[in-house]
Amino acid sequence: MLKEELYWEIYERYGFVTRARNCFLYTHKGVRLTDLFQENGRAILGWDGKNGTTFFKNMLSKGLTGGFICEDSPRIDKAVSELIGKNCGVSFYINKAEAVKVAVSAGARNIVAYKPWNKEQEDLSAADAVVIIPPFPWGEDLVILALPDRTAHQGLTIPFALQTALTRAIYNLIAELPLRQEKNWFIYDTILTKYWERKGPYLYPKITENKYDDFVKHCLDCSIVINPSYKEPSIIPFGADKGVFTKLKNNPFEEK
């Protein structure tokens, strides 16, 4: 199922979304949905973005929505360098494939797609290039590419207001990394491991692929939004009460 199809499924059941906060979506029909899709990881810190949206709004109020240069030394370069553990430059691309293509053309051999709280992730500082999904919920599939050399790889020009929000989001992620631990994720295992294999906060489906779309719709009927793509993980809703899964527990999905 495509992301756009998921959004139509939500709309047909619950009407339009009126508000998004933390790991919840609030709908026109008064139903609160628990979000395990989290915009495929872009809302992993929560939909309100821990003040990232405030930084975004502040820059918008200054009219900084054009493509002009607003800083000599972009703060987002500094933020990403801190996340990775070595100095690097940052450029923006429309998707992962485009970012990887540029990294390869730059001579990078060891290219890492960064996923926070992934224990299997190798040392980022040893990578030639790192592709990062910004932890800021935004309507486009923008990705960050970190390379040692910035000048030869300009990428997309994005407004300074959005750059500021992404910078804040990276720093928020850095602050949050040591705070979220196994104890915050395993508490949901008694319900979720029937349907997913969990690795840290990430949930990989046990449901067969040909039944997965039906499972996505079943979860929606239980007020749960999961990743519509079978090949991408859903994410534990950090901070949510276990009671949000009561409908799924009482109305289990059965493959037929």
Coordinates of C-alpha atoms in Angstrom, one line a residue:
M1 CA 0.0 0.0 0.0
L2 CA 1.2 3.5 -0.8
K3 CA 1.4 6.3 1.7
E4 CA -1.3 8.2 -0.1
E5 CA -3.6 5.2 0.0
L6 CA -3.1 4.9 3.7
Y7 CA -4.1 8.6 4.2
W8 CA -7.3 8.0 2.1
E9 CA -8.1 4.9 4.3
I10 CA -7.8 7.2 7.4
Y11 CA -10.0 9.8 5.8
E12 CA -12.7 7.3 4.8
R13 CA -13.0 6.0 8.3
Y14 CA -12.4 9.0 10.5
G15 CA -12.5 12.1 8.4
F16 CA -9.7 14.6 8.0
V17 CA -6.9 14.9 10.6
T18 CA -7.4 18.1 12.7
R19 CA -4.3 17.8 14.9
A20 CA -1.1 15.8 15.3
R21 CA 0.8 15.7 18.6
N22 CA 3.4 13.3 20.0
C23 CA 2.5 9.9 18.6
F24 CA -1.2 10.6 18.1
L25 CA -3.4 11.9 15.2
Y26 CA -6.7 13.5 16.1
T27 CA -9.5 13.3 13.5
H28 CA -12.6 15.2 12.6
K29 CA -14.8 12.5 13.9
G30 CA -13.3 12.7 17.4
V31 CA -11.2 9.6 17.1
R32 CA -7.6 9.5 18.3
L33 CA -5.3 7.3 16.3
T34 CA -2.0 5.9 17.6
D35 CA 0.7 6.5 15.0
L36 CA 3.2 3.7 14.4
F37 CA 3.9 4.9 10.9
Q38 CA 5.3 8.2 12.0
E39 CA 5.8 9.4 8.5
N40 CA 8.2 6.5 7.9
G41 CA 10.4 7.8 10.7
R42 CA 10.2 11.5 10.1
A43 CA 7.9 11.9 13.1
I44 CA 9.9 9.5 15.4
L45 CA 10.4 12.4 17.9
G46 CA 6.7 13.2 17.8
W47 CA 4.6 15.2 15.5
D48 CA 5.1 18.4 17.4
G49 CA 8.8 18.0 16.9
K50 CA 9.9 19.2 20.3
N51 CA 10.0 22.9 19.3
G52 CA 11.3 22.2 15.8
T53 CA 8.0 23.7 14.5
T54 CA 8.6 26.8 16.7
F55 CA 11.9 27.4 15.0
F56 CA 10.3 26.9 11.6
K57 CA 7.5 29.4 12.4
N58 CA 10.0 32.0 13.7
M59 CA 12.0 31.9 10.5
L60 CA 8.8 32.0 8.4
S61 CA 7.8 35.2 10.3
K62 CA 11.0 36.8 9.1
G63 CA 10.1 35.9 5.5
L64 CA 13.1 33.6 5.1
T65 CA 11.4 31.3 2.6
G66 CA 13.6 32.0 -0.4
G67 CA 16.7 30.2 -1.6
F68 CA 19.2 32.9 -0.6
I69 CA 22.2 32.1 1.7
C70 CA 21.5 33.1 5.3
E71 CA 24.6 31.8 7.1
D72 CA 28.3 31.6 6.2
S73 CA 28.7 28.4 8.2
P74 CA 25.4 26.5 8.1
R75 CA 24.4 25.3 11.6
I76 CA 22.9 22.1 10.1
D77 CA 26.4 21.1 9.1
K78 CA 27.5 21.4 12.7
A79 CA 24.5 19.5 14.0
V80 CA 24.9 16.6 11.6
S81 CA 28.7 16.5 12.3
E82 CA 27.9 16.1 16.0
L83 CA 25.4 13.3 15.2
I84 CA 27.9 11.4 13.0
G85 CA 31.0 12.0 15.1
K86 CA 33.2 13.8 12.6
N87 CA 33.2 17.0 10.5
C88 CA 31.1 16.9 7.3
G89 CA 29.1 19.0 5.0
V90 CA 25.4 18.6 4.3
S91 CA 23.4 18.6 1.1
F92 CA 19.7 17.8 0.5
Y93 CA 18.1 15.4 -2.0
I94 CA 14.6 14.4 -3.0
N95 CA 15.0 10.7 -1.9
K96 CA 17.5 8.1 -0.7
A97 CA 18.2 6.8 -4.2
E98 CA 19.3 10.3 -5.4
A99 CA 21.5 10.8 -2.3
V100 CA 23.2 7.4 -2.7
K101 CA 23.8 8.2 -6.4
V102 CA 25.6 11.4 -5.5
A103 CA 27.6 9.7 -2.8
V104 CA 28.7 7.0 -5.2
S105 CA 29.7 9.6 -7.8
A106 CA 31.8 11.3 -5.1
G107 CA 33.7 8.1 -4.6
A108 CA 32.1 6.9 -1.4
R109 CA 32.2 3.1 -0.9
N110 CA 30.9 2.7 2.6
I111 CA 27.5 4.5 2.5
V112 CA 25.3 4.1 5.6
A113 CA 21.6 4.8 5.8
Y114 CA 21.3 6.1 9.4
K115 CA 18.5 4.7 11.6
P116 CA 18.5 5.9 15.2
W117 CA 18.4 3.3 18.0
N118 CA 19.6 0.6 15.6
K119 CA 22.1 -1.5 17.6
E120 CA 23.3 -3.1 14.3
Q121 CA 24.4 0.2 13.0
E122 CA 28.1 0.5 12.4
D123 CA 30.2 3.4 13.6
L124 CA 29.0 6.4 11.6
S125 CA 32.3 8.1 11.9
A126 CA 33.9 5.3 9.8
A127 CA 31.4 5.8 6.9
D128 CA 32.4 7.6 3.7
A129 CA 28.9 9.0 3.5
V130 CA 25.7 8.9 5.6
V131 CA 22.2 9.3 4.4
I132 CA 19.8 10.6 7.0
I133 CA 16.0 10.9 7.1
P134 CA 15.4 14.1 9.0
P135 CA 13.5 13.5 12.3
F136 CA 11.1 16.4 11.4
P137 CA 7.7 15.6 9.9
W138 CA 7.5 17.4 6.6
G139 CA 5.4 16.7 3.6
E140 CA 8.2 15.9 1.2
D141 CA 10.6 13.0 1.1
L142 CA 13.6 15.1 1.7
V143 CA 16.8 13.4 2.8
I144 CA 20.2 14.6 4.1
L145 CA 23.5 13.5 2.7
A146 CA 26.6 14.0 4.8
L147 CA 30.0 14.0 3.0
P148 CA 33.4 15.2 3.9
D149 CA 33.4 17.6 1.0
R150 CA 30.4 20.0 0.6
T151 CA 31.4 22.4 -2.1
A152 CA 31.2 19.9 -5.0
H153 CA 27.8 18.6 -4.1
Q154 CA 25.2 21.4 -3.8
G155 CA 22.0 19.3 -3.9
L156 CA 18.7 20.9 -3.5
T157 CA 18.3 24.5 -2.3
I158 CA 15.8 24.5 0.5
P159 CA 14.4 27.6 2.4
F160 CA 16.4 28.7 5.5
A161 CA 13.2 28.4 7.6
L162 CA 13.2 24.6 6.8
Q163 CA 16.9 24.3 7.3
T164 CA 16.5 25.9 10.8
A165 CA 13.8 23.4 11.7
L166 CA 15.8 20.5 10.5
T167 CA 18.8 21.7 12.5
R168 CA 16.7 21.9 15.7
A169 CA 15.4 18.4 14.9
I170 CA 18.9 16.9 14.6
Y171 CA 19.9 18.4 18.0
N172 CA 16.6 17.1 19.5
L173 CA 17.5 13.7 18.2
I174 CA 21.0 13.8 19.7
A175 CA 19.5 14.8 23.1
E176 CA 16.9 12.0 22.9
L177 CA 19.3 9.2 21.8
P178 CA 20.4 8.2 25.4
L179 CA 16.9 8.6 26.9
R180 CA 15.0 6.0 24.8
Q181 CA 16.0 2.5 25.7
E182 CA 15.0 -1.1 25.6
K183 CA 12.8 -0.6 28.8
N184 CA 10.7 1.9 26.8
W185 CA 10.0 -0.6 24.0
F186 CA 9.7 -4.1 25.4
I187 CA 6.6 -3.2 27.5
Y188 CA 4.5 -3.6 24.4
D189 CA 5.8 -7.0 23.4
T190 CA 3.0 -9.0 24.9
I191 CA 0.6 -7.5 22.3
L192 CA 2.8 -6.6 19.3
T193 CA 5.2 -9.5 18.9
K194 CA 2.2 -11.6 17.7
Y195 CA 2.3 -9.5 14.5
W196 CA 5.8 -8.1 14.4
E197 CA 9.4 -8.9 15.1
R198 CA 10.8 -6.1 17.2
K199 CA 14.4 -4.7 16.9
G200 CA 14.8 -1.8 19.3
P201 CA 11.8 0.5 18.5
Y202 CA 11.3 -0.9 15.0
L203 CA 8.6 -3.4 14.1
Y204 CA 9.1 -5.8 11.2
P205 CA 5.9 -7.6 10.1
K206 CA 5.3 -11.3 10.6
I207 CA 2.2 -11.1 8.5
T208 CA 2.6 -12.6 5.0
E209 CA 3.1 -10.0 2.4
N210 CA -0.1 -10.8 0.4
K211 CA -2.2 -10.2 3.6
Y212 CA -0.4 -7.1 4.7
D213 CA -2.7 -4.6 3.2
D214 CA -5.6 -6.3 5.0
F215 CA -3.6 -6.1 8.2
V216 CA -3.0 -2.3 7.6
K217 CA -6.8 -1.8 7.3
H218 CA -7.5 -4.0 10.3
C219 CA -5.2 -1.9 12.4
L220 CA -6.9 1.3 11.2
D221 CA -10.2 -0.2 12.4
C222 CA -8.5 -0.6 15.8
S223 CA -7.4 3.0 15.7
I224 CA -3.8 2.2 15.0
V225 CA -1.8 3.5 12.0
I226 CA 1.1 1.3 10.8
N227 CA 3.6 1.6 8.0
P228 CA 1.7 0.9 4.8
S229 CA 4.8 -0.5 3.2
Y230 CA 5.5 -4.2 3.9
K231 CA 9.2 -3.6 3.4
E232 CA 9.5 -0.7 5.9
P233 CA 9.2 -1.1 9.7
S234 CA 6.5 0.4 11.9
I235 CA 7.8 2.2 15.0
I236 CA 6.9 1.8 18.7
P237 CA 4.8 4.8 19.8
F238 CA 7.1 6.2 22.5
G239 CA 5.3 7.3 25.6
A240 CA 1.9 5.8 24.7
D241 CA -0.1 3.8 27.2
K242 CA -0.4 0.1 26.5
G243 CA -4.2 0.6 26.4
V244 CA -4.0 2.1 22.9
F245 CA -3.6 -1.5 21.7
T246 CA -6.7 -2.8 23.5
K247 CA -8.9 -2.9 20.4
L248 CA -6.2 -4.9 18.5
K249 CA -5.8 -7.3 21.5
N250 CA -9.6 -7.8 21.7
N251 CA -10.0 -8.1 18.0
P252 CA -7.0 -10.0 16.7
F253 CA -6.1 -10.2 13.1
E254 CA -6.4 -13.7 11.6
E255 CA -4.8 -14.6 8.3
K256 CA -7.2 -16.6 6.2

